[in-house]
Amino acid sequence: GIIVAYLAVITLVPYVIRFAYRIGAVDVPCERKVHCVPVPRIGGVAIFLGYILSILIFLPSSELRTGIILASSFIVLLGILDDLYNISPKQKLLGQLIAASVLVFYGVKIGFLTNPFGGTFYLGIFSIPFTIFWIVGVTNAVNLIDGLDGLAAGTSAISAVVLAIVAFTQGIDNIGFIALLLAASSAGFLWYNFNPAKIFMGDTGSMLLGLNLAVISVMSVTKSIAVLSIFVPIIILGVPLFDTLFAIIRRYQNNQPIFKADKEHLHHCLLNKGLSHRNTVLLIYLINIILGVSAILLSNLTHNQG
């Protein structure tokens, strides 16, 4: 299944590149961009097709499978609209809320949070809004770090592998398998997306990856009643989540709209320090791997206690 997802994406990308040029889905360089030549930008379509195809073939029918397929399809359509017509942040947010609501309807829910100081905090009626907030938050976080060749795809692949390991150690094998399919799809895309990129995933891909990482983290980690398990997904998705948090704080302090793009993300700061495009991405991968290993150790520690 993992090989099928990987090879499917590698096979599909050249067709998506040709299709993107045909419909005019091309990213033209501008002041905020780091690339210098026009690049096709709906690469997320290839990730989506490889990922969903492997889910349909290798996963037994379930509510979760239906929810993932429907929500992923919707978020990809939203992403294509955004990549083609640059829809407004409010329209994008509304679409993300609908996709998150579909997942909740099909059983993706954070029912409780573990208190690091002992006990469990059941969310009750706040379960649904909290879950939607998490899914939309992670979707936007991955969307925001998609600023350099290979950054979002590599970061998502690493995070998905870590989530898979955590899920397998918790004995939730079906979620671990879904995470590996997502990792394989992202890795397949990296063939064409690593610097210098032949194609960008666009919002089509970054929102798809964010949405699915959010789902997998909900279904793998928050099912554990072990102490500290609440911190595991936050550590695994640390790079995009903290980058987004600092972006929100920064824009608020500067009296700028929260959704207004800027050039002060982590990757921009590293480039400004003189790192090359490729080394910046590799350094962020390394940070991601270190956070991932920490999360696995923390998860095993709490799992043994729980």
PDB file of C-alpha atoms in Angstrom:
ATOM      1  CA  GLY A   1       0.000   0.000   0.000  1.00  0.00           C
ATOM      2  CA  ILE A   2       2.795   2.403   0.943  1.00  0.00           C
ATOM      3  CA  ILE A   3       4.710   1.635  -2.287  1.00  0.00           C
ATOM      4  CA  VAL A   4       1.513   2.074  -4.335  1.00  0.00           C
ATOM      5  CA  ALA A   5       0.895   5.534  -2.805  1.00  0.00           C
ATOM      6  CA  TYR A   6       4.532   6.547  -3.393  1.00  0.00           C
ATOM      7  CA  LEU A   7       4.722   5.316  -6.998  1.00  0.00           C
ATOM      8  CA  ALA A   8       1.254   6.638  -7.871  1.00  0.00           C
ATOM      9  CA  VAL A   9       2.246  10.184  -6.905  1.00  0.00           C
ATOM     10  CA  ILE A  10       5.581   9.950  -8.784  1.00  0.00           C
ATOM     11  CA  THR A  11       3.729   8.711 -11.880  1.00  0.00           C
ATOM     12  CA  LEU A  12       0.946  11.308 -11.687  1.00  0.00           C
ATOM     13  CA  VAL A  13       3.003  14.488 -11.133  1.00  0.00           C
ATOM     14  CA  PRO A  14       4.171  14.911 -14.797  1.00  0.00           C
ATOM     15  CA  TYR A  15       0.523  14.739 -15.934  1.00  0.00           C
ATOM     16  CA  VAL A  16      -0.483  17.305 -13.293  1.00  0.00           C
ATOM     17  CA  ILE A  17       2.363  19.607 -14.456  1.00  0.00           C
ATOM     18  CA  ARG A  18       1.039  19.507 -18.031  1.00  0.00           C
ATOM     19  CA  PHE A  19      -2.544  20.020 -16.815  1.00  0.00           C
ATOM     20  CA  ALA A  20      -1.495  22.990 -14.622  1.00  0.00           C
ATOM     21  CA  TYR A  21       0.115  24.753 -17.598  1.00  0.00           C
ATOM     22  CA  ARG A  22      -2.964  24.073 -19.686  1.00  0.00           C
ATOM     23  CA  ILE A  23      -5.400  25.667 -17.202  1.00  0.00           C
ATOM     24  CA  GLY A  24      -3.032  28.465 -16.178  1.00  0.00           C
ATOM     25  CA  ALA A  25      -2.425  27.247 -12.609  1.00  0.00           C
ATOM     26  CA  VAL A  26       1.083  28.691 -12.576  1.00  0.00           C
ATOM     27  CA  ASP A  27       2.884  30.536  -9.769  1.00  0.00           C
ATOM     28  CA  VAL A  28       4.473  33.669 -11.217  1.00  0.00           C
ATOM     29  CA  PRO A  29       7.369  35.169  -9.187  1.00  0.00           C
ATOM     30  CA  CYS A  30       6.549  38.269  -7.155  1.00  0.00           C
ATOM     31  CA  GLU A  31       8.102  40.253  -4.313  1.00  0.00           C
ATOM     32  CA  ARG A  32       6.946  37.829  -1.581  1.00  0.00           C
ATOM     33  CA  LYS A  33       8.025  34.688  -3.446  1.00  0.00           C
ATOM     34  CA  VAL A  34      11.478  33.099  -3.270  1.00  0.00           C
ATOM     35  CA  HIS A  35      11.495  31.487  -6.738  1.00  0.00           C
ATOM     36  CA  CYS A  36      12.522  33.263  -9.940  1.00  0.00           C
ATOM     37  CA  VAL A  37      10.691  31.401 -12.733  1.00  0.00           C
ATOM     38  CA  PRO A  38       6.997  30.495 -13.232  1.00  0.00           C
ATOM     39  CA  VAL A  39       6.185  27.119 -11.617  1.00  0.00           C
ATOM     40  CA  PRO A  40       2.934  25.083 -11.892  1.00  0.00           C
ATOM     41  CA  ARG A  41       1.143  25.039  -8.558  1.00  0.00           C
ATOM     42  CA  ILE A  42      -1.613  22.465  -8.163  1.00  0.00           C
ATOM     43  CA  GLY A  43       0.740  19.589  -7.316  1.00  0.00           C
ATOM     44  CA  GLY A  44      -1.516  18.720  -4.408  1.00  0.00           C
ATOM     45  CA  VAL A  45      -3.822  17.038  -6.924  1.00  0.00           C
ATOM     46  CA  ALA A  46      -1.171  14.314  -7.460  1.00  0.00           C
ATOM     47  CA  ILE A  47      -0.709  13.840  -3.686  1.00  0.00           C
ATOM     48  CA  PHE A  48      -4.490  13.602  -3.285  1.00  0.00           C
ATOM     49  CA  LEU A  49      -4.944  11.027  -6.057  1.00  0.00           C
ATOM     50  CA  GLY A  50      -2.092   8.805  -4.840  1.00  0.00           C
ATOM     51  CA  TYR A  51      -3.210   9.009  -1.199  1.00  0.00           C
ATOM     52  CA  ILE A  52      -6.939   8.477  -1.787  1.00  0.00           C
ATOM     53  CA  LEU A  53      -6.332   5.713  -4.344  1.00  0.00           C
ATOM     54  CA  SER A  54      -4.251   3.755  -1.829  1.00  0.00           C
ATOM     55  CA  ILE A  55      -6.851   4.356   0.915  1.00  0.00           C
ATOM     56  CA  LEU A  56      -9.615   3.019  -1.359  1.00  0.00           C
ATOM     57  CA  ILE A  57      -7.605  -0.067  -2.302  1.00  0.00           C
ATOM     58  CA  PHE A  58      -5.998  -1.006   1.012  1.00  0.00           C
ATOM     59  CA  LEU A  59      -8.285   0.250   3.799  1.00  0.00           C
ATOM     60  CA  PRO A  60     -11.475  -1.606   4.726  1.00  0.00           C
ATOM     61  CA  SER A  61     -14.672   0.420   4.552  1.00  0.00           C
ATOM     62  CA  SER A  62     -15.340   2.409   7.734  1.00  0.00           C
ATOM     63  CA  GLU A  63     -16.810   5.694   8.916  1.00  0.00           C
ATOM     64  CA  LEU A  64     -13.312   7.115   9.271  1.00  0.00           C
ATOM     65  CA  ARG A  65     -12.346   6.125   5.706  1.00  0.00           C
ATOM     66  CA  THR A  66     -15.516   7.763   4.320  1.00  0.00           C
ATOM     67  CA  GLY A  67     -14.871  10.912   6.385  1.00  0.00           C
ATOM     68  CA  ILE A  68     -11.250  11.198   5.216  1.00  0.00           C
ATOM     69  CA  ILE A  69     -12.195  10.713   1.540  1.00  0.00           C
ATOM     70  CA  LEU A  70     -15.069  13.244   1.641  1.00  0.00           C
ATOM     71  CA  ALA A  71     -13.216  15.911   3.664  1.00  0.00           C
ATOM     72  CA  SER A  72     -10.006  15.491   1.626  1.00  0.00           C
ATOM     73  CA  SER A  73     -11.934  15.784  -1.643  1.00  0.00           C
ATOM     74  CA  PHE A  74     -13.643  18.941  -0.422  1.00  0.00           C
ATOM     75  CA  ILE A  75     -10.416  20.581   0.832  1.00  0.00           C
ATOM     76  CA  VAL A  76      -8.673  19.774  -2.476  1.00  0.00           C
ATOM     77  CA  LEU A  77     -11.487  21.424  -4.455  1.00  0.00           C
ATOM     78  CA  LEU A  78     -11.185  24.438  -2.158  1.00  0.00           C
ATOM     79  CA  GLY A  79      -7.408  24.465  -2.714  1.00  0.00           C
ATOM     80  CA  ILE A  80      -7.767  24.305  -6.500  1.00  0.00           C
ATOM     81  CA  LEU A  81     -10.182  27.268  -6.373  1.00  0.00           C
ATOM     82  CA  ASP A  82      -7.688  29.185  -4.245  1.00  0.00           C
ATOM     83  CA  ASP A  83      -4.710  28.302  -6.467  1.00  0.00           C
ATOM     84  CA  LEU A  84      -6.629  29.385  -9.559  1.00  0.00           C
ATOM     85  CA  TYR A  85      -8.639  32.387  -8.349  1.00  0.00           C
ATOM     86  CA  ASN A  86      -7.074  33.447  -5.017  1.00  0.00           C
ATOM     87  CA  ILE A  87     -10.255  33.259  -2.940  1.00  0.00           C
ATOM     88  CA  SER A  88     -10.560  35.458   0.153  1.00  0.00           C
ATOM     89  CA  PRO A  89      -9.264  34.291   3.579  1.00  0.00           C
ATOM     90  CA  LYS A  90     -12.865  34.266   4.890  1.00  0.00           C
ATOM     91  CA  GLN A  91     -14.034  31.962   2.089  1.00  0.00           C
ATOM     92  CA  LYS A  92     -11.037  29.715   2.688  1.00  0.00           C
ATOM     93  CA  LEU A  93     -11.724  29.563   6.425  1.00  0.00           C
ATOM     94  CA  LEU A  94     -15.394  28.741   5.798  1.00  0.00           C
ATOM     95  CA  GLY A  95     -14.338  25.880   3.510  1.00  0.00           C
ATOM     96  CA  GLN A  96     -11.918  24.562   6.127  1.00  0.00           C
ATOM     97  CA  LEU A  97     -14.662  24.674   8.774  1.00  0.00           C
ATOM     98  CA  ILE A  98     -16.954  22.648   6.482  1.00  0.00           C
ATOM     99  CA  ALA A  99     -14.223  20.031   5.861  1.00  0.00           C
ATOM    100  CA  ALA A 100     -13.518  19.781   9.612  1.00  0.00           C
ATOM    101  CA  SER A 101     -17.256  19.440  10.332  1.00  0.00           C
ATOM    102  CA  VAL A 102     -17.504  16.550   7.847  1.00  0.00           C
ATOM    103  CA  LEU A 103     -14.729  14.755   9.745  1.00  0.00           C
ATOM    104  CA  VAL A 104     -16.454  15.350  13.092  1.00  0.00           C
ATOM    105  CA  PHE A 105     -19.692  13.999  11.608  1.00  0.00           C
ATOM    106  CA  TYR A 106     -17.812  10.800  10.687  1.00  0.00           C
ATOM    107  CA  GLY A 107     -16.469  10.295  14.179  1.00  0.00           C
ATOM    108  CA  VAL A 108     -13.228  12.271  14.394  1.00  0.00           C
ATOM    109  CA  LYS A 109     -13.443  13.806  17.861  1.00  0.00           C
ATOM    110  CA  ILE A 110     -11.198  14.834  20.728  1.00  0.00           C
ATOM    111  CA  GLY A 111     -13.272  13.578  23.642  1.00  0.00           C
ATOM    112  CA  PHE A 112     -10.913  14.408  26.510  1.00  0.00           C
ATOM    113  CA  LEU A 113      -7.573  15.940  27.383  1.00  0.00           C
ATOM    114  CA  THR A 114      -5.178  14.432  29.874  1.00  0.00           C
ATOM    115  CA  ASN A 115      -4.059  16.706  32.653  1.00  0.00           C
ATOM    116  CA  PRO A 116      -0.254  16.495  33.047  1.00  0.00           C
ATOM    117  CA  PHE A 117      -0.749  16.991  36.793  1.00  0.00           C
ATOM    118  CA  GLY A 118      -3.135  14.088  37.100  1.00  0.00           C
ATOM    119  CA  GLY A 119      -6.652  13.252  36.053  1.00  0.00           C
ATOM    120  CA  THR A 120      -8.549  13.597  32.815  1.00  0.00           C
ATOM    121  CA  PHE A 121     -10.482  16.581  31.536  1.00  0.00           C
ATOM    122  CA  TYR A 122     -13.548  15.516  29.556  1.00  0.00           C
ATOM    123  CA  LEU A 123     -14.567  18.110  26.980  1.00  0.00           C
ATOM    124  CA  GLY A 124     -18.264  17.215  26.806  1.00  0.00           C
ATOM    125  CA  ILE A 125     -20.122  19.781  24.665  1.00  0.00           C
ATOM    126  CA  PHE A 126     -16.799  21.480  23.853  1.00  0.00           C
ATOM    127  CA  SER A 127     -15.530  18.328  22.139  1.00  0.00           C
ATOM    128  CA  ILE A 128     -16.833  19.321  18.686  1.00  0.00           C
ATOM    129  CA  PRO A 129     -15.644  22.980  18.635  1.00  0.00           C
ATOM    130  CA  PHE A 130     -12.271  21.938  20.104  1.00  0.00           C
ATOM    131  CA  THR A 131     -11.809  19.258  17.419  1.00  0.00           C
ATOM    132  CA  ILE A 132     -12.785  21.661  14.631  1.00  0.00           C
ATOM    133  CA  PHE A 133     -10.384  24.277  16.042  1.00  0.00           C
ATOM    134  CA  TRP A 134      -7.529  21.736  16.055  1.00  0.00           C
ATOM    135  CA  ILE A 135      -8.216  20.507  12.492  1.00  0.00           C
ATOM    136  CA  VAL A 136      -8.505  24.036  11.067  1.00  0.00           C
ATOM    137  CA  GLY A 137      -5.447  25.151  13.064  1.00  0.00           C
ATOM    138  CA  VAL A 138      -3.189  22.359  11.759  1.00  0.00           C
ATOM    139  CA  THR A 139      -4.555  22.775   8.206  1.00  0.00           C
ATOM    140  CA  ASN A 140      -3.546  26.450   8.255  1.00  0.00           C
ATOM    141  CA  ALA A 141      -0.218  25.761   9.961  1.00  0.00           C
ATOM    142  CA  VAL A 142       0.949  23.432   7.173  1.00  0.00           C
ATOM    143  CA  ASN A 143      -0.468  25.876   4.621  1.00  0.00           C
ATOM    144  CA  LEU A 144       1.641  28.699   6.097  1.00  0.00           C
ATOM    145  CA  ILE A 145       4.980  26.851   6.096  1.00  0.00           C
ATOM    146  CA  ASP A 146       4.632  26.019   2.408  1.00  0.00           C
ATOM    147  CA  GLY A 147       7.075  28.772   1.465  1.00  0.00           C
ATOM    148  CA  LEU A 148      10.162  26.935   0.201  1.00  0.00           C
ATOM    149  CA  ASP A 149      10.723  24.064  -2.238  1.00  0.00           C
ATOM    150  CA  GLY A 150      10.144  20.766  -0.430  1.00  0.00           C
ATOM    151  CA  LEU A 151       9.435  22.326   2.957  1.00  0.00           C
ATOM    152  CA  ALA A 152       5.756  21.417   3.481  1.00  0.00           C
ATOM    153  CA  ALA A 153       6.065  18.019   1.739  1.00  0.00           C
ATOM    154  CA  GLY A 154       9.151  16.965   3.726  1.00  0.00           C
ATOM    155  CA  THR A 155       7.883  18.308   7.044  1.00  0.00           C
ATOM    156  CA  SER A 156       4.531  16.549   6.518  1.00  0.00           C
ATOM    157  CA  ALA A 157       6.249  13.267   5.572  1.00  0.00           C
ATOM    158  CA  ILE A 158       8.415  13.366   8.715  1.00  0.00           C
ATOM    159  CA  SER A 159       5.430  14.262  10.940  1.00  0.00           C
ATOM    160  CA  ALA A 160       3.314  11.497   9.373  1.00  0.00           C
ATOM    161  CA  VAL A 161       6.050   8.866   9.952  1.00  0.00           C
ATOM    162  CA  VAL A 162       6.340   9.957  13.595  1.00  0.00           C
ATOM    163  CA  LEU A 163       2.544   9.817  14.024  1.00  0.00           C
ATOM    164  CA  ALA A 164       2.594   6.327  12.458  1.00  0.00           C
ATOM    165  CA  ILE A 165       5.229   5.122  14.941  1.00  0.00           C
ATOM    166  CA  VAL A 166       3.227   6.568  17.848  1.00  0.00           C
ATOM    167  CA  ALA A 167       0.014   4.948  16.556  1.00  0.00           C
ATOM    168  CA  PHE A 168       1.698   1.533  16.128  1.00  0.00           C
ATOM    169  CA  THR A 169       3.176   1.688  19.649  1.00  0.00           C
ATOM    170  CA  GLN A 170      -0.329   2.475  20.965  1.00  0.00           C
ATOM    171  CA  GLY A 171      -1.664  -0.528  19.035  1.00  0.00           C
ATOM    172  CA  ILE A 172      -3.806   1.594  16.681  1.00  0.00           C
ATOM    173  CA  ASP A 173      -2.545  -0.048  13.491  1.00  0.00           C
ATOM    174  CA  ASN A 174      -5.154   1.275  11.043  1.00  0.00           C
ATOM    175  CA  ILE A 175      -4.269   4.888  11.932  1.00  0.00           C
ATOM    176  CA  GLY A 176      -0.554   4.058  11.682  1.00  0.00           C
ATOM    177  CA  PHE A 177      -1.152   2.672   8.200  1.00  0.00           C
ATOM    178  CA  ILE A 178      -3.083   5.798   7.094  1.00  0.00           C
ATOM    179  CA  ALA A 179      -0.203   7.935   8.403  1.00  0.00           C
ATOM    180  CA  LEU A 180       2.314   5.897   6.364  1.00  0.00           C
ATOM    181  CA  LEU A 181       0.175   6.294   3.215  1.00  0.00           C
ATOM    182  CA  LEU A 182       0.211  10.067   3.766  1.00  0.00           C
ATOM    183  CA  ALA A 183       3.980  10.010   4.341  1.00  0.00           C
ATOM    184  CA  ALA A 184       4.534   7.970   1.164  1.00  0.00           C
ATOM    185  CA  SER A 185       2.366  10.333  -0.897  1.00  0.00           C
ATOM    186  CA  SER A 186       4.307  13.354   0.421  1.00  0.00           C
ATOM    187  CA  ALA A 187       7.648  11.633  -0.207  1.00  0.00           C
ATOM    188  CA  GLY A 188       6.616  10.794  -3.787  1.00  0.00           C
ATOM    189  CA  PHE A 189       5.836  14.447  -4.405  1.00  0.00           C
ATOM    190  CA  LEU A 190       9.262  15.467  -3.049  1.00  0.00           C
ATOM    191  CA  TRP A 191      10.885  13.920  -6.143  1.00  0.00           C
ATOM    192  CA  TYR A 192       9.616  16.910  -8.101  1.00  0.00           C
ATOM    193  CA  ASN A 193       9.257  19.465  -5.320  1.00  0.00           C
ATOM    194  CA  PHE A 194      12.695  19.508  -3.689  1.00  0.00           C
ATOM    195  CA  ASN A 195      14.833  22.485  -4.639  1.00  0.00           C
ATOM    196  CA  PRO A 196      14.784  23.467  -7.474  1.00  0.00           C
ATOM    197  CA  ALA A 197      11.070  22.579  -7.651  1.00  0.00           C
ATOM    198  CA  LYS A 198       9.443  21.584 -10.933  1.00  0.00           C
ATOM    199  CA  ILE A 199       6.009  21.944  -9.316  1.00  0.00           C
ATOM    200  CA  PHE A 200       4.470  23.417  -6.145  1.00  0.00           C
ATOM    201  CA  MET A 201       1.765  21.653  -4.142  1.00  0.00           C
ATOM    202  CA  GLY A 202      -0.135  24.935  -3.746  1.00  0.00           C
ATOM    203  CA  ASP A 203      -2.933  25.354  -1.217  1.00  0.00           C
ATOM    204  CA  THR A 204      -4.412  22.233  -2.842  1.00  0.00           C
ATOM    205  CA  GLY A 205      -1.622  20.149  -1.309  1.00  0.00           C
ATOM    206  CA  SER A 206      -0.741  22.031   1.873  1.00  0.00           C
ATOM    207  CA  MET A 207      -4.352  22.103   3.126  1.00  0.00           C
ATOM    208  CA  LEU A 208      -4.789  18.418   2.215  1.00  0.00           C
ATOM    209  CA  LEU A 209      -1.669  17.444   4.178  1.00  0.00           C
ATOM    210  CA  GLY A 210      -2.572  19.677   7.133  1.00  0.00           C
ATOM    211  CA  LEU A 211      -6.127  18.336   7.314  1.00  0.00           C
ATOM    212  CA  ASN A 212      -4.950  14.704   7.283  1.00  0.00           C
ATOM    213  CA  LEU A 213      -2.137  15.260   9.787  1.00  0.00           C
ATOM    214  CA  ALA A 214      -4.744  16.816  12.095  1.00  0.00           C
ATOM    215  CA  VAL A 215      -7.060  13.801  11.714  1.00  0.00           C
ATOM    216  CA  ILE A 216      -4.276  11.256  12.247  1.00  0.00           C
ATOM    217  CA  SER A 217      -3.032  13.096  15.354  1.00  0.00           C
ATOM    218  CA  VAL A 218      -6.559  13.166  16.807  1.00  0.00           C
ATOM    219  CA  MET A 219      -7.144   9.476  16.114  1.00  0.00           C
ATOM    220  CA  SER A 220      -3.733   8.216  17.263  1.00  0.00           C
ATOM    221  CA  VAL A 221      -2.593  10.301  20.190  1.00  0.00           C
ATOM    222  CA  THR A 222      -5.666  11.711  21.863  1.00  0.00           C
ATOM    223  CA  LYS A 223      -7.156   8.237  22.230  1.00  0.00           C
ATOM    224  CA  SER A 224      -4.515   7.612  24.877  1.00  0.00           C
ATOM    225  CA  ILE A 225      -5.435   8.376  28.463  1.00  0.00           C
ATOM    226  CA  ALA A 226      -1.742   8.426  29.435  1.00  0.00           C
ATOM    227  CA  VAL A 227      -0.275  11.457  31.155  1.00  0.00           C
ATOM    228  CA  LEU A 228       1.327  14.068  28.850  1.00  0.00           C
ATOM    229  CA  SER A 229      -0.237  12.545  25.725  1.00  0.00           C
ATOM    230  CA  ILE A 230      -1.768  15.982  25.029  1.00  0.00           C
ATOM    231  CA  PHE A 231       1.734  17.301  24.285  1.00  0.00           C
ATOM    232  CA  VAL A 232       2.692  14.596  21.777  1.00  0.00           C
ATOM    233  CA  PRO A 233       0.838  15.946  18.687  1.00  0.00           C
ATOM    234  CA  ILE A 234       1.921  19.502  19.542  1.00  0.00           C
ATOM    235  CA  ILE A 235       5.579  18.385  19.607  1.00  0.00           C
ATOM    236  CA  ILE A 236       5.243  16.316  16.402  1.00  0.00           C
ATOM    237  CA  LEU A 237       3.673  19.259  14.540  1.00  0.00           C
ATOM    238  CA  GLY A 238       5.851  21.751  16.435  1.00  0.00           C
ATOM    239  CA  VAL A 239       7.492  23.461  13.450  1.00  0.00           C
ATOM    240  CA  PRO A 240       4.306  24.496  11.585  1.00  0.00           C
ATOM    241  CA  LEU A 241       2.281  25.120  14.773  1.00  0.00           C
ATOM    242  CA  PHE A 242       4.804  27.424  16.470  1.00  0.00           C
ATOM    243  CA  ASP A 243       5.634  29.188  13.207  1.00  0.00           C
ATOM    244  CA  THR A 244       1.919  29.932  12.806  1.00  0.00           C
ATOM    245  CA  LEU A 245       1.511  31.011  16.431  1.00  0.00           C
ATOM    246  CA  PHE A 246       4.414  33.458  16.146  1.00  0.00           C
ATOM    247  CA  ALA A 247       3.022  34.736  12.816  1.00  0.00           C
ATOM    248  CA  ILE A 248      -0.342  35.494  14.471  1.00  0.00           C
ATOM    249  CA  ILE A 249       1.345  37.271  17.431  1.00  0.00           C
ATOM    250  CA  ARG A 250       3.658  39.199  15.079  1.00  0.00           C
ATOM    251  CA  ARG A 251       0.837  40.387  12.831  1.00  0.00           C
ATOM    252  CA  TYR A 252      -1.340  41.328  15.805  1.00  0.00           C
ATOM    253  CA  GLN A 253       1.470  43.426  17.323  1.00  0.00           C
ATOM    254  CA  ASN A 254       2.104  45.138  13.982  1.00  0.00           C
ATOM    255  CA  ASN A 255      -1.635  45.834  13.544  1.00  0.00           C
ATOM    256  CA  GLN A 256      -1.679  43.752  10.359  1.00  0.00           C
ATOM    257  CA  PRO A 257      -4.481  41.396   9.295  1.00  0.00           C
ATOM    258  CA  ILE A 258      -3.772  37.888  10.668  1.00  0.00           C
ATOM    259  CA  PHE A 259      -4.141  36.367   7.192  1.00  0.00           C
ATOM    260  CA  LYS A 260      -1.830  38.911   5.519  1.00  0.00           C
ATOM    261  CA  ALA A 261       1.230  37.093   4.193  1.00  0.00           C
ATOM    262  CA  ASP A 262       4.677  38.316   5.214  1.00  0.00           C
ATOM    263  CA  LYS A 263       8.322  37.336   4.850  1.00  0.00           C
ATOM    264  CA  GLU A 264       9.102  36.702   8.509  1.00  0.00           C
ATOM    265  CA  HIS A 265       8.383  32.988   8.862  1.00  0.00           C
ATOM    266  CA  LEU A 266      11.069  30.674  10.238  1.00  0.00           C
ATOM    267  CA  HIS A 267      12.265  29.762   6.735  1.00  0.00           C
ATOM    268  CA  HIS A 268      12.517  33.435   5.727  1.00  0.00           C
ATOM    269  CA  CYS A 269      14.535  34.203   8.884  1.00  0.00           C
ATOM    270  CA  LEU A 270      16.988  31.354   8.142  1.00  0.00           C
ATOM    271  CA  LEU A 271      17.385  32.551   4.536  1.00  0.00           C
ATOM    272  CA  ASN A 272      18.070  36.065   5.832  1.00  0.00           C
ATOM    273  CA  LYS A 273      20.814  34.633   8.080  1.00  0.00           C
ATOM    274  CA  GLY A 274      22.592  33.556   4.893  1.00  0.00           C
ATOM    275  CA  LEU A 275      21.586  29.878   4.661  1.00  0.00           C
ATOM    276  CA  SER A 276      20.957  28.572   1.159  1.00  0.00           C
ATOM    277  CA  HIS A 277      17.437  27.593   0.077  1.00  0.00           C
ATOM    278  CA  ARG A 278      18.293  23.885   0.280  1.00  0.00           C
ATOM    279  CA  ASN A 279      20.160  24.092   3.622  1.00  0.00           C
ATOM    280  CA  THR A 280      17.293  26.048   5.179  1.00  0.00           C
ATOM    281  CA  VAL A 281      14.887  23.267   4.267  1.00  0.00           C
ATOM    282  CA  LEU A 282      17.281  20.542   5.483  1.00  0.00           C
ATOM    283  CA  LEU A 283      17.794  22.349   8.819  1.00  0.00           C
ATOM    284  CA  ILE A 284      14.007  22.552   9.350  1.00  0.00           C
ATOM    285  CA  TYR A 285      13.775  18.823   8.485  1.00  0.00           C
ATOM    286  CA  LEU A 286      16.405  18.168  11.175  1.00  0.00           C
ATOM    287  CA  ILE A 287      14.476  20.225  13.763  1.00  0.00           C
ATOM    288  CA  ASN A 288      11.363  18.256  12.795  1.00  0.00           C
ATOM    289  CA  ILE A 289      13.146  14.902  13.218  1.00  0.00           C
ATOM    290  CA  ILE A 290      14.513  15.924  16.645  1.00  0.00           C
ATOM    291  CA  LEU A 291      11.000  16.978  17.752  1.00  0.00           C
ATOM    292  CA  GLY A 292       9.615  13.722  16.315  1.00  0.00           C
ATOM    293  CA  VAL A 293      12.088  11.520  18.205  1.00  0.00           C
ATOM    294  CA  SER A 294      11.305  13.479  21.403  1.00  0.00           C
ATOM    295  CA  ALA A 295       7.588  12.902  20.850  1.00  0.00           C
ATOM    296  CA  ILE A 296       8.107   9.142  20.307  1.00  0.00           C
ATOM    297  CA  LEU A 297      10.152   8.899  23.533  1.00  0.00           C
ATOM    298  CA  LEU A 298       7.540  10.924  25.434  1.00  0.00           C
ATOM    299  CA  SER A 299       4.746   8.798  23.990  1.00  0.00           C
ATOM    300  CA  ASN A 300       6.469   5.532  24.976  1.00  0.00           C
ATOM    301  CA  LEU A 301       7.220   6.903  28.440  1.00  0.00           C
ATOM    302  CA  THR A 302       3.586   7.913  29.023  1.00  0.00           C
ATOM    303  CA  HIS A 303       2.258   4.748  27.375  1.00  0.00           C
ATOM    304  CA  ASN A 304       4.247   2.626  29.841  1.00  0.00           C
ATOM    305  CA  GLN A 305       2.930   4.708  32.725  1.00  0.00           C
ATOM    306  CA  GLY A 306      -0.628   4.625  31.436  1.00  0.00           C
TER     307      GLY A 306
END
